CSV table of C-alpha atoms and ligand atoms in Angstrom, one decimal:
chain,number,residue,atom,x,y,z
A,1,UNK,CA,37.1,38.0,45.1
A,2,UNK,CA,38.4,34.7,46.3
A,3,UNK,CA,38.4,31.6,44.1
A,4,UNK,CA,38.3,28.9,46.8
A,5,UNK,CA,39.4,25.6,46.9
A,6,UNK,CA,39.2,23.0,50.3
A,7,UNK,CA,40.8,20.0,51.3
A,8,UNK,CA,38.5,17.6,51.2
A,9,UNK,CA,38.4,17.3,54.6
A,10,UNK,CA,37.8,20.3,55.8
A,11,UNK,CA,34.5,21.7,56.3
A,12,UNK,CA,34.2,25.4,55.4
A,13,UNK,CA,31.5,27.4,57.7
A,14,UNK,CA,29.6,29.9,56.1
A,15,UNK,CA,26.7,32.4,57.2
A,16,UNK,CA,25.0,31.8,53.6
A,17,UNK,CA,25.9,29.3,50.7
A,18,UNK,CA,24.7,29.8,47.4
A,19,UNK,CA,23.8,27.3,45.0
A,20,UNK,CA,24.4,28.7,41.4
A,21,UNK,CA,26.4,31.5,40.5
A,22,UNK,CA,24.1,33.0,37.4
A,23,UNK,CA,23.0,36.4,37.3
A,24,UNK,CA,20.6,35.8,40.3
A,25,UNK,CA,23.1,34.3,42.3
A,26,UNK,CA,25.5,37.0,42.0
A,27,UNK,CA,22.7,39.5,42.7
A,28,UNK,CA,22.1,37.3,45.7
A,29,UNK,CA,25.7,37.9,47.0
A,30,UNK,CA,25.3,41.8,46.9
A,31,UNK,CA,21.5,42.0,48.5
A,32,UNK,CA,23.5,39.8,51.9
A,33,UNK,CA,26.2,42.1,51.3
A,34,UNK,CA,24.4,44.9,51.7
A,35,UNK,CA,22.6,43.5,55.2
A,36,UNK,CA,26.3,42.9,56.1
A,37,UNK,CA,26.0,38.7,55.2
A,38,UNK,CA,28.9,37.2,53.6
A,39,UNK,CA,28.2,34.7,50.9
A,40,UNK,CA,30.2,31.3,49.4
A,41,UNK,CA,28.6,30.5,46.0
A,42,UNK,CA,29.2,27.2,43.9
A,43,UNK,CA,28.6,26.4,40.8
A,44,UNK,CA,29.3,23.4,38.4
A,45,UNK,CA,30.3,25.3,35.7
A,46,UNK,CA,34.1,26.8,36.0
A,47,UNK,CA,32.5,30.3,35.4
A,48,UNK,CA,30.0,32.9,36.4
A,49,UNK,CA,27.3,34.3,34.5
A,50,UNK,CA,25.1,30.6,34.2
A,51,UNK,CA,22.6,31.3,31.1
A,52,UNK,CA,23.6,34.3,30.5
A,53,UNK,CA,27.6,33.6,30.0
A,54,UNK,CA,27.0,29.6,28.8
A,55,UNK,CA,24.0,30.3,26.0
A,56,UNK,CA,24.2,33.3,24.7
A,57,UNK,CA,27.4,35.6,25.9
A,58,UNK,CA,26.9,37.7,23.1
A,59,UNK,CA,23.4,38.8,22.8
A,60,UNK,CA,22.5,41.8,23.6
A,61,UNK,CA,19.4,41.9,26.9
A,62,UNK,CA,17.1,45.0,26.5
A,63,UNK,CA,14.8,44.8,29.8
A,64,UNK,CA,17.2,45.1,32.4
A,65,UNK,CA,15.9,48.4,34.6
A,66,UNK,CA,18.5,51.3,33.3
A,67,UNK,CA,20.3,49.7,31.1
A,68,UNK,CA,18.3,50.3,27.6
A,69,UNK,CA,20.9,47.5,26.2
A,70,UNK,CA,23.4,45.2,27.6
A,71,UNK,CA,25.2,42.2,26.6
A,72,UNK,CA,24.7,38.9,28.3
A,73,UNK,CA,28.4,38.4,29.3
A,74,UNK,CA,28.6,42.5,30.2
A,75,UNK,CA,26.0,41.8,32.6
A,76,UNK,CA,27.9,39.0,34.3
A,77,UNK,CA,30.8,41.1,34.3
A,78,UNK,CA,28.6,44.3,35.3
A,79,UNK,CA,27.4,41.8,38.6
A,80,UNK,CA,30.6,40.9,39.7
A,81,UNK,CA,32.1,44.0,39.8
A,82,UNK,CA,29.1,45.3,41.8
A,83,UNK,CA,29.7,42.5,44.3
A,84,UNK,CA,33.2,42.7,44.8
A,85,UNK,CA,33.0,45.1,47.5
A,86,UNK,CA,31.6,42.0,49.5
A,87,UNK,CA,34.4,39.6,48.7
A,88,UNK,CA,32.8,36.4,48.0
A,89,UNK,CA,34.0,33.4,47.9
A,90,UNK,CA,33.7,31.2,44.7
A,91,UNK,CA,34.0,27.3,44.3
A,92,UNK,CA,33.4,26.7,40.6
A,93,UNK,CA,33.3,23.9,38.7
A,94,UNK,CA,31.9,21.9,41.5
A,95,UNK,CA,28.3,20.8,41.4
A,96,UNK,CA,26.0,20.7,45.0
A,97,UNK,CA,25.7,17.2,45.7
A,98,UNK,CA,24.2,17.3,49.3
A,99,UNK,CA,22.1,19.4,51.4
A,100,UNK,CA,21.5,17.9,54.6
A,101,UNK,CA,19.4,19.9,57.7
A,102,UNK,CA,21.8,19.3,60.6
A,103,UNK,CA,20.6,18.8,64.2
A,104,UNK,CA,21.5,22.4,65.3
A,105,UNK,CA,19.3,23.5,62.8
A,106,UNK,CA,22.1,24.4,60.5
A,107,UNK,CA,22.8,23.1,57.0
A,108,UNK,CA,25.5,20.7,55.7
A,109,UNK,CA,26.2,20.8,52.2
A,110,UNK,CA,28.8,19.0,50.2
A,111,UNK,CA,29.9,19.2,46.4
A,112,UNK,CA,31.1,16.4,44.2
A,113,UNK,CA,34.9,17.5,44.5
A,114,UNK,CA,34.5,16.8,48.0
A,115,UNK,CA,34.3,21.0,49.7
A,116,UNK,CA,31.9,20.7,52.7
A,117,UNK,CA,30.0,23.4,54.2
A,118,UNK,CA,28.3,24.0,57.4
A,119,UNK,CA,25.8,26.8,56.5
A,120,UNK,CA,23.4,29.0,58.8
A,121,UNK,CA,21.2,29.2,55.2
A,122,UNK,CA,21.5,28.1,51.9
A,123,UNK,CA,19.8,30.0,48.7
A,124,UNK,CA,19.4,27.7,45.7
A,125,UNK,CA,19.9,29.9,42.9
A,126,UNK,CA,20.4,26.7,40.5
A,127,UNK,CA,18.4,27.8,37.3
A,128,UNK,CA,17.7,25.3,34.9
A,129,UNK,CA,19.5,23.2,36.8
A,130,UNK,CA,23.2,22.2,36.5
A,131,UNK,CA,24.7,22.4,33.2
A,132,UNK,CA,26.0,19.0,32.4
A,133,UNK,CA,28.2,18.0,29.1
A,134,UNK,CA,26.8,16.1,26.3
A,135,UNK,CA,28.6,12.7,26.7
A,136,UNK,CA,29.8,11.0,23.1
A,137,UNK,CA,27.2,8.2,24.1
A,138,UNK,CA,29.1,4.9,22.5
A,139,UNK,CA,28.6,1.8,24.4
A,140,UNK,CA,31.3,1.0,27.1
A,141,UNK,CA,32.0,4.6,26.7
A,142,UNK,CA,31.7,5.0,30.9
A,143,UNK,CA,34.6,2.7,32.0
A,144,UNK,CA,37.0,5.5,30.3
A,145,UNK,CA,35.4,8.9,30.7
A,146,UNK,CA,37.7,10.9,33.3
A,147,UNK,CA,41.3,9.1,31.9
A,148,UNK,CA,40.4,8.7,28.2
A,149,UNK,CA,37.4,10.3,27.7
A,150,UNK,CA,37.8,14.1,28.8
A,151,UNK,CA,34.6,16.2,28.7
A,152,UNK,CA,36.6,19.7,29.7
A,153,UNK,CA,40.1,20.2,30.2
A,154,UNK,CA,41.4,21.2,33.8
A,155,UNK,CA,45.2,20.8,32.9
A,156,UNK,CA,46.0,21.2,29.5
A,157,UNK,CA,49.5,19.7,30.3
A,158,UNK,CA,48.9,16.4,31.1
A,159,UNK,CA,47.5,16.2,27.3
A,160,UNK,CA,51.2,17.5,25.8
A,161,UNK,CA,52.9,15.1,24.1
A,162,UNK,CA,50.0,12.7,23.9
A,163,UNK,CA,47.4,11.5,21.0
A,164,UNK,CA,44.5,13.8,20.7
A,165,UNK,CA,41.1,13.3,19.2
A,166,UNK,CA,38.6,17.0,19.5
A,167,UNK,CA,35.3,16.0,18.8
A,168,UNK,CA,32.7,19.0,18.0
A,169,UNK,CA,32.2,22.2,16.0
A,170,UNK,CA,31.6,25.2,18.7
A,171,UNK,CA,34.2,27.3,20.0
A,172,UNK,CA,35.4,24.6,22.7
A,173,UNK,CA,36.0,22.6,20.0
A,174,UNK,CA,38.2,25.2,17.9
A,175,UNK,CA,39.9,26.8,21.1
A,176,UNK,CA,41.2,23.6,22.7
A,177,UNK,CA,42.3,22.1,19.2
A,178,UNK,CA,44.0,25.6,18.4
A,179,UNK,CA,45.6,25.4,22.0
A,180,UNK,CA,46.4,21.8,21.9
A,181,UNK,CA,47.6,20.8,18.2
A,182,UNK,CA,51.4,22.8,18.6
A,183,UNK,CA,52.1,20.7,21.6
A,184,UNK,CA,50.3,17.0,20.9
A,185,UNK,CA,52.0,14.4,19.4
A,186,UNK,CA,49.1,14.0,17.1
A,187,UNK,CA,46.0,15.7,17.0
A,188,UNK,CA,42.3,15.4,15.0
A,189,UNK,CA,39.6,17.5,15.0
A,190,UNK,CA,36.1,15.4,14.1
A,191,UNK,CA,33.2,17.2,13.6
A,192,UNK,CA,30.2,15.8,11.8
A,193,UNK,CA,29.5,19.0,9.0
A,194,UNK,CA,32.3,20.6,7.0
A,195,UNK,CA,31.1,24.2,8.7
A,196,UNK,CA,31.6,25.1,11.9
A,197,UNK,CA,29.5,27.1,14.8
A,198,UNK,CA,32.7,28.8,16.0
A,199,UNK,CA,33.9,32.2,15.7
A,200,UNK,CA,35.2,32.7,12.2
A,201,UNK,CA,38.9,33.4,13.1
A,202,UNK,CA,38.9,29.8,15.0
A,203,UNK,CA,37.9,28.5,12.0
A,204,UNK,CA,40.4,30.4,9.7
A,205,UNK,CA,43.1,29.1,12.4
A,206,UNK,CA,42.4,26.1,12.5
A,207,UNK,CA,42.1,25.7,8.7
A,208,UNK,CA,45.6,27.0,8.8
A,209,UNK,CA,46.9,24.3,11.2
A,210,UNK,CA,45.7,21.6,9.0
A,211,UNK,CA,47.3,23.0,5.6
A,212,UNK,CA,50.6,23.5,7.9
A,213,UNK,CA,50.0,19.6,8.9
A,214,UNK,CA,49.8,20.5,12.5
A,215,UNK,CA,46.6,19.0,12.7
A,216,UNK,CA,44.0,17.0,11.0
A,217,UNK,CA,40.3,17.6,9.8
A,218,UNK,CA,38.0,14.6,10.0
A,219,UNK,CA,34.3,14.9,9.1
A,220,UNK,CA,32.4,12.5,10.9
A,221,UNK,CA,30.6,11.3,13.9
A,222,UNK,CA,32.0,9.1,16.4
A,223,UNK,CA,31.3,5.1,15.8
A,224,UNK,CA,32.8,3.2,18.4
A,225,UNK,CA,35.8,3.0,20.6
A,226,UNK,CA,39.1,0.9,19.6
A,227,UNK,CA,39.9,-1.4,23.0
A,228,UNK,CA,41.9,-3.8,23.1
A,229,UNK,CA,41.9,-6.3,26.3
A,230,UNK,CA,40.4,-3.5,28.3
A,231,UNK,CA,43.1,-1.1,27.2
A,232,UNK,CA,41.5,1.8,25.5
A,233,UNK,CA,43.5,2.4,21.7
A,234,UNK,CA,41.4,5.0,20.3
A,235,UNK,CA,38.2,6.0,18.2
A,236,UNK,CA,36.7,4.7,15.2
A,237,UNK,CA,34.5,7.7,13.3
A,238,UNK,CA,32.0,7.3,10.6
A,239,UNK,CA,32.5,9.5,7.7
A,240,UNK,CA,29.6,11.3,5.7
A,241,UNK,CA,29.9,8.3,3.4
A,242,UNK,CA,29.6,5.7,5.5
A,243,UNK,CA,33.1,4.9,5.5
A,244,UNK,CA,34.9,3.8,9.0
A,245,UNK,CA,37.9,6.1,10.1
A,246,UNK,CA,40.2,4.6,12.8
A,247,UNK,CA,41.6,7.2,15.2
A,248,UNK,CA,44.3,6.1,17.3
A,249,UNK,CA,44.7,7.9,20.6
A,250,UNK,CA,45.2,8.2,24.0
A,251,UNK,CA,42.6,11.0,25.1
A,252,UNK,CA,39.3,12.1,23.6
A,253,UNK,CA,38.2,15.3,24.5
A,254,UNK,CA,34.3,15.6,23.5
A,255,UNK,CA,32.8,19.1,23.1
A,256,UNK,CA,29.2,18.6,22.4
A,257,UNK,CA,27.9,21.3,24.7
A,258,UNK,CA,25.9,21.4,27.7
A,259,UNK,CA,22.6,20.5,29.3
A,260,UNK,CA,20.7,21.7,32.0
A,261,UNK,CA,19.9,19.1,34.9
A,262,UNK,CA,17.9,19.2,37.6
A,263,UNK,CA,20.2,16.1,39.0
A,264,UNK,CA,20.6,15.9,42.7
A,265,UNK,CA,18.1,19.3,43.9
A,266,UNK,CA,15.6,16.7,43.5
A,267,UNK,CA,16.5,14.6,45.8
A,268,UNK,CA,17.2,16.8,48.7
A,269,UNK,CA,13.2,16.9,49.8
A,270,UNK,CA,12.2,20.2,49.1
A,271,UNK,CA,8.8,20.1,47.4
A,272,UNK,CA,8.4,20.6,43.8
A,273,UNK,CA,6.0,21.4,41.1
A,274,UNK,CA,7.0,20.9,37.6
A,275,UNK,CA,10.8,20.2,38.3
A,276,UNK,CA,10.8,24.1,40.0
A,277,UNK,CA,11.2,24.6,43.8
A,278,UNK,CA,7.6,26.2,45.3
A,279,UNK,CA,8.5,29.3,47.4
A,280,UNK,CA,6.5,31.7,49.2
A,281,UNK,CA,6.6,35.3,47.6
A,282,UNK,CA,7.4,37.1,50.8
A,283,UNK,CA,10.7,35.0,51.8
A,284,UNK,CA,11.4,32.9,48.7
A,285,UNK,CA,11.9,30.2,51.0
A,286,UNK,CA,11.2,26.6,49.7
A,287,UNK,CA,9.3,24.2,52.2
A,288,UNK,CA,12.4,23.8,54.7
A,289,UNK,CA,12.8,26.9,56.7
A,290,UNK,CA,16.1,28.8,56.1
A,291,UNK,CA,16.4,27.1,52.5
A,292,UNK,CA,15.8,29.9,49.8
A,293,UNK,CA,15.4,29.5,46.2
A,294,UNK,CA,15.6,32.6,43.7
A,295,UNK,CA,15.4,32.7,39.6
A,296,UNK,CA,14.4,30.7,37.2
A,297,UNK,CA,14.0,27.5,39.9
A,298,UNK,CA,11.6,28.3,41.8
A,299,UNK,CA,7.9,28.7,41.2
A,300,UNK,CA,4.9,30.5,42.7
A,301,UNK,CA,1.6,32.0,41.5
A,302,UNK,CA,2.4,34.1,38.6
A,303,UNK,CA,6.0,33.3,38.4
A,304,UNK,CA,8.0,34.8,35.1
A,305,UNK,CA,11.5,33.8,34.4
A,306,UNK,CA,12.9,37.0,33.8
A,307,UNK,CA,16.2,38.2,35.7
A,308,UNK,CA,14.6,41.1,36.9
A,309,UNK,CA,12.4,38.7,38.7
A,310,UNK,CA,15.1,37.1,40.4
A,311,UNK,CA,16.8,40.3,41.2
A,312,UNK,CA,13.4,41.3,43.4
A,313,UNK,CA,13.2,37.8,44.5
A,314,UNK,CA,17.1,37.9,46.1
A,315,UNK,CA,16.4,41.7,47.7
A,316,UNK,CA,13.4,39.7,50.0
A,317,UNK,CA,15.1,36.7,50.2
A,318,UNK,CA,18.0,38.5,52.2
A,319,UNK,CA,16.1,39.9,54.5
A,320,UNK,CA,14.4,36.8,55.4
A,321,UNK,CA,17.5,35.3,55.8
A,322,UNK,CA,19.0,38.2,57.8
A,323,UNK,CA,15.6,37.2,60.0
A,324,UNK,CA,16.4,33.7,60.2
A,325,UNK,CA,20.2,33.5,60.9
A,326,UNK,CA,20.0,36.7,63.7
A,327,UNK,CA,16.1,36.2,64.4
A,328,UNK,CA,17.0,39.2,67.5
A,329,UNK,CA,18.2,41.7,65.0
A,330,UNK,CA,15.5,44.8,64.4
A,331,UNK,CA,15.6,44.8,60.9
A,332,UNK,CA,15.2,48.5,58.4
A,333,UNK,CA,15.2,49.3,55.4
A,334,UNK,CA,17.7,51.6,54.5
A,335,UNK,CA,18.7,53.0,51.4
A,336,UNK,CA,22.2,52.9,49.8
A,337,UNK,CA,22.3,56.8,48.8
A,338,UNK,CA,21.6,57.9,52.4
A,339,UNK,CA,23.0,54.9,54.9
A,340,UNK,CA,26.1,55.4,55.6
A,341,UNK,CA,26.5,51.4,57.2
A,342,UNK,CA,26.0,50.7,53.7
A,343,UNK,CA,28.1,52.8,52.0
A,344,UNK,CA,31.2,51.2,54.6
A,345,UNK,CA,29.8,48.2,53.4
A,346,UNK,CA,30.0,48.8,49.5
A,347,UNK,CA,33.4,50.5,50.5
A,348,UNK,CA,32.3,53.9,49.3
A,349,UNK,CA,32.8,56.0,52.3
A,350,UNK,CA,35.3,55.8,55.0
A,351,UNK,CA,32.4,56.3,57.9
B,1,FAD,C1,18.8,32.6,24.7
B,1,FAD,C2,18.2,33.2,25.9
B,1,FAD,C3,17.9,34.6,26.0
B,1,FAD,C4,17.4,35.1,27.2
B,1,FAD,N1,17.1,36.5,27.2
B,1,FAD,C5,16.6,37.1,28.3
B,1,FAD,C6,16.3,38.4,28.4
B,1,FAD,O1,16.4,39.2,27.4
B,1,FAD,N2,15.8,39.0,29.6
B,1,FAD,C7,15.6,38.2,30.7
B,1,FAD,O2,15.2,38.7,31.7
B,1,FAD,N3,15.9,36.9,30.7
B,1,FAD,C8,16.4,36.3,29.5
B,1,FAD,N4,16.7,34.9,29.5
B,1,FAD,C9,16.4,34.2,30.7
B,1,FAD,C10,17.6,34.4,31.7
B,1,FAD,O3,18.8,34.1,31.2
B,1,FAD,C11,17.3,33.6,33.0
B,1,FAD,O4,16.1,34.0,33.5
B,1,FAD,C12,18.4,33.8,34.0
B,1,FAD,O5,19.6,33.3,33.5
B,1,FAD,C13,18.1,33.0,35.3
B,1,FAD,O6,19.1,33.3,36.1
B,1,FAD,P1,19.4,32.3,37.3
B,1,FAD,O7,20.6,32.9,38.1
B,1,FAD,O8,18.2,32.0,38.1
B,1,FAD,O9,19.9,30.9,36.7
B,1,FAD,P2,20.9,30.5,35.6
B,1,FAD,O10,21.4,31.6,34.7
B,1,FAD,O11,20.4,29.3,34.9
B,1,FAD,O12,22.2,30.0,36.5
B,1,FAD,C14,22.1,28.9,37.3
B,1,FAD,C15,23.5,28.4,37.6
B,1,FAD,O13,23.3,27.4,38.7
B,1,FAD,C16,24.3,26.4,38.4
B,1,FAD,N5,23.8,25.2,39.1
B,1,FAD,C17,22.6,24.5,38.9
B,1,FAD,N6,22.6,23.5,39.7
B,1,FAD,C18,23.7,23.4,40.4
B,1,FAD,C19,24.3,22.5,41.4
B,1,FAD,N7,23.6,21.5,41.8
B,1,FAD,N8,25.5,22.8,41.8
B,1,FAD,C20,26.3,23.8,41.4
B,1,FAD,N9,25.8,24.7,40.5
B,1,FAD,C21,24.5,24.5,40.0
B,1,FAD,C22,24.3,26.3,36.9
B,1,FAD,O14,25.5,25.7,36.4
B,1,FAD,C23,24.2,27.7,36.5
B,1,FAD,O15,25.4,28.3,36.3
B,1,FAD,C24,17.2,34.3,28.3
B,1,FAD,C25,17.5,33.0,28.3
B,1,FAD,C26,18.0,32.4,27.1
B,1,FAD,C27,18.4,31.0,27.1
């Protein structure tokens, strides 16, 4: 499977574009596959699963057909190995921006980091929307978020040598101050309880950093920044007492979590009804022909936000798209025990 990455310039064409790489979205891929569609999927977050990987990784899921029990993140990892036969190709961490219907009748859809497609169909499998960080919220906060204010870390190296300040108490939290406290020239961890949500050997670790004076232990919330003639200095954080703690530093990196947005599927004209794209239940197309939407963002009568919902909704939605990108094409159903097109497809025969 390809992890993708375009110039900004280019423009990428693609039978099918999906929008949301959660379990419905990777089930999405392999129902295309098995038509013989290849699929690009996106998604804002830098890794697969959506929900199921970013909420709750660990818990187990008891009504997925077959499986009497299976872990959130086993299920993820159970879904991309059943898609790899069909080689799609990701572009994570970047969130859909645009969709635009082009004059050919084709689709053009860009993401924030700038990758542009030119799609025959699109399937929005966006869920509960785009998970977005928890910003620290202090006022003139904006002006330095990206440089000074880091909300994940792409390239741990450019914060070596530098002053640190980890703001949270999840595993983000623990990991990246763990990770970053050998190699920082200083480093704090602030969170606003003395317990932490992370796993307990993150916390034992990082207990263990601060008696070795590797790093330091702040309780707190954040206050206000420290600039000084524009130049950002650092972070002032307000103890359990009230008392203000100056924090000199040159990065921030806040780990408040995530939350779900709608954001910019709202604005690309496809009609809604209670923040969920309305689909019919024979295509799962939204109102704009060769647009799709499967999972927890679309609605119709009767609609349950299950994934074995979405898992039915992306087997119909494929064929409708098969229909709409080769409208000539006889379509059949066929089974994957007996076809043996299929079983080239899933790479399971030599035939
Ligand atoms: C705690 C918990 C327990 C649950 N337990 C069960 C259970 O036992 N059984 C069950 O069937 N369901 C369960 N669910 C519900 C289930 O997780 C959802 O129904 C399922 O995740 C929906 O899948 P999805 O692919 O539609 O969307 P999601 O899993 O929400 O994934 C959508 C993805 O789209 C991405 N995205 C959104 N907008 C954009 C954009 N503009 N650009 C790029 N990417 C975008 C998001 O980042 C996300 O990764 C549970 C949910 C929770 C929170």
């Amino acid at each position: 499977m390809s992890q993708a990455t375009a110039p900004a310039s280019s423009v990428l064409e693609a039978e099918v574009v999906i929008v949301g790489a959660g379990p419905c979205g990777l089930f999405q891929v392999f129902e295309l596959g098995l038509l013989g569609i290849g699929a690009h999927i996106v998604d804002s977050l830098a890794h697969p699963g959506g929900q199921c990987a970013e909420l709750y990784p660990e818990k187990p899921i008891y009504d997925i057909p077959a499986l009497p029990v299976c872990g959130a993140q086993e299920l993820v990892d159970r879904l991309m190995q059943q898609i790899r036969p069909f080689n799609p190709r990701f572009h994570l961490g970047q969130e859909v921006t645009e969709l635009a219907r082009r004059e050919d009748g084709r689709f053009t859809l860009r993401t924030a980091t700038g990758t542009t497609f030119n799609t025959g169909a699109v399937v929005i499998a966006a869920g509960v929307g785009s998970f977005q960080p928890r910003r620290i919220g202090l006022p003139g906060a904006e002006a330095f978020e990206g440089e000074h204010i880091r909300y994940r870390v792409r390239d741990a190296h450019l914060l070596h040598g530098k002053r640190l300040v980890v703001f949270g108490g999840g595993d983000s939290a623990l990991d990246w101050a763990i990770e970053l406290a050998p190699k920082a020239a200083s480093l704090a961890l602030v969170h606003r309880r003395p317990d932490f949500r992370g796993a307990p050997a993150s916390v034992l670790k990082m207990r263990e950093l601060v008696e070795a004076g590797r790093m330091r232990h702040v309780e707190g919330t954040p206050h206000a920044l420290n600039v000084e003639g524009g130049e950002f200095r650092g972070v002032t954080v307000k103890g359990p007492d009230g008392s203000l703690i100056g924090l000199e530093s040159d990065h921030l990196l806040v780990f408040f979590g995530l939350h779900p947005k709608l954001g910019p599927i709202a604005e690309w004209g496809l009609e809604l009804e209670k923040k969920a794209l309305k689909v019919d239940t024979g295509k799962f197309q939204t109102s704009v022909p060769g647009i799709h939407a499967v999972g927890d963002i679309n609605t119709y009568p009767g609609k349950k936000k299950l994934i074995l919902s979405g898992f039915h909704e992306a087997a119909l939605a494929a064929f409708a798209i098969q229909h709409h990108l080769y409208p000539q094409k006889k379509q059949f159903l066929q089974y994957t025990t007996t076809s043996p097109l299929m079983q080239k497809r899933l790479g399971v025969t030599e035939s």
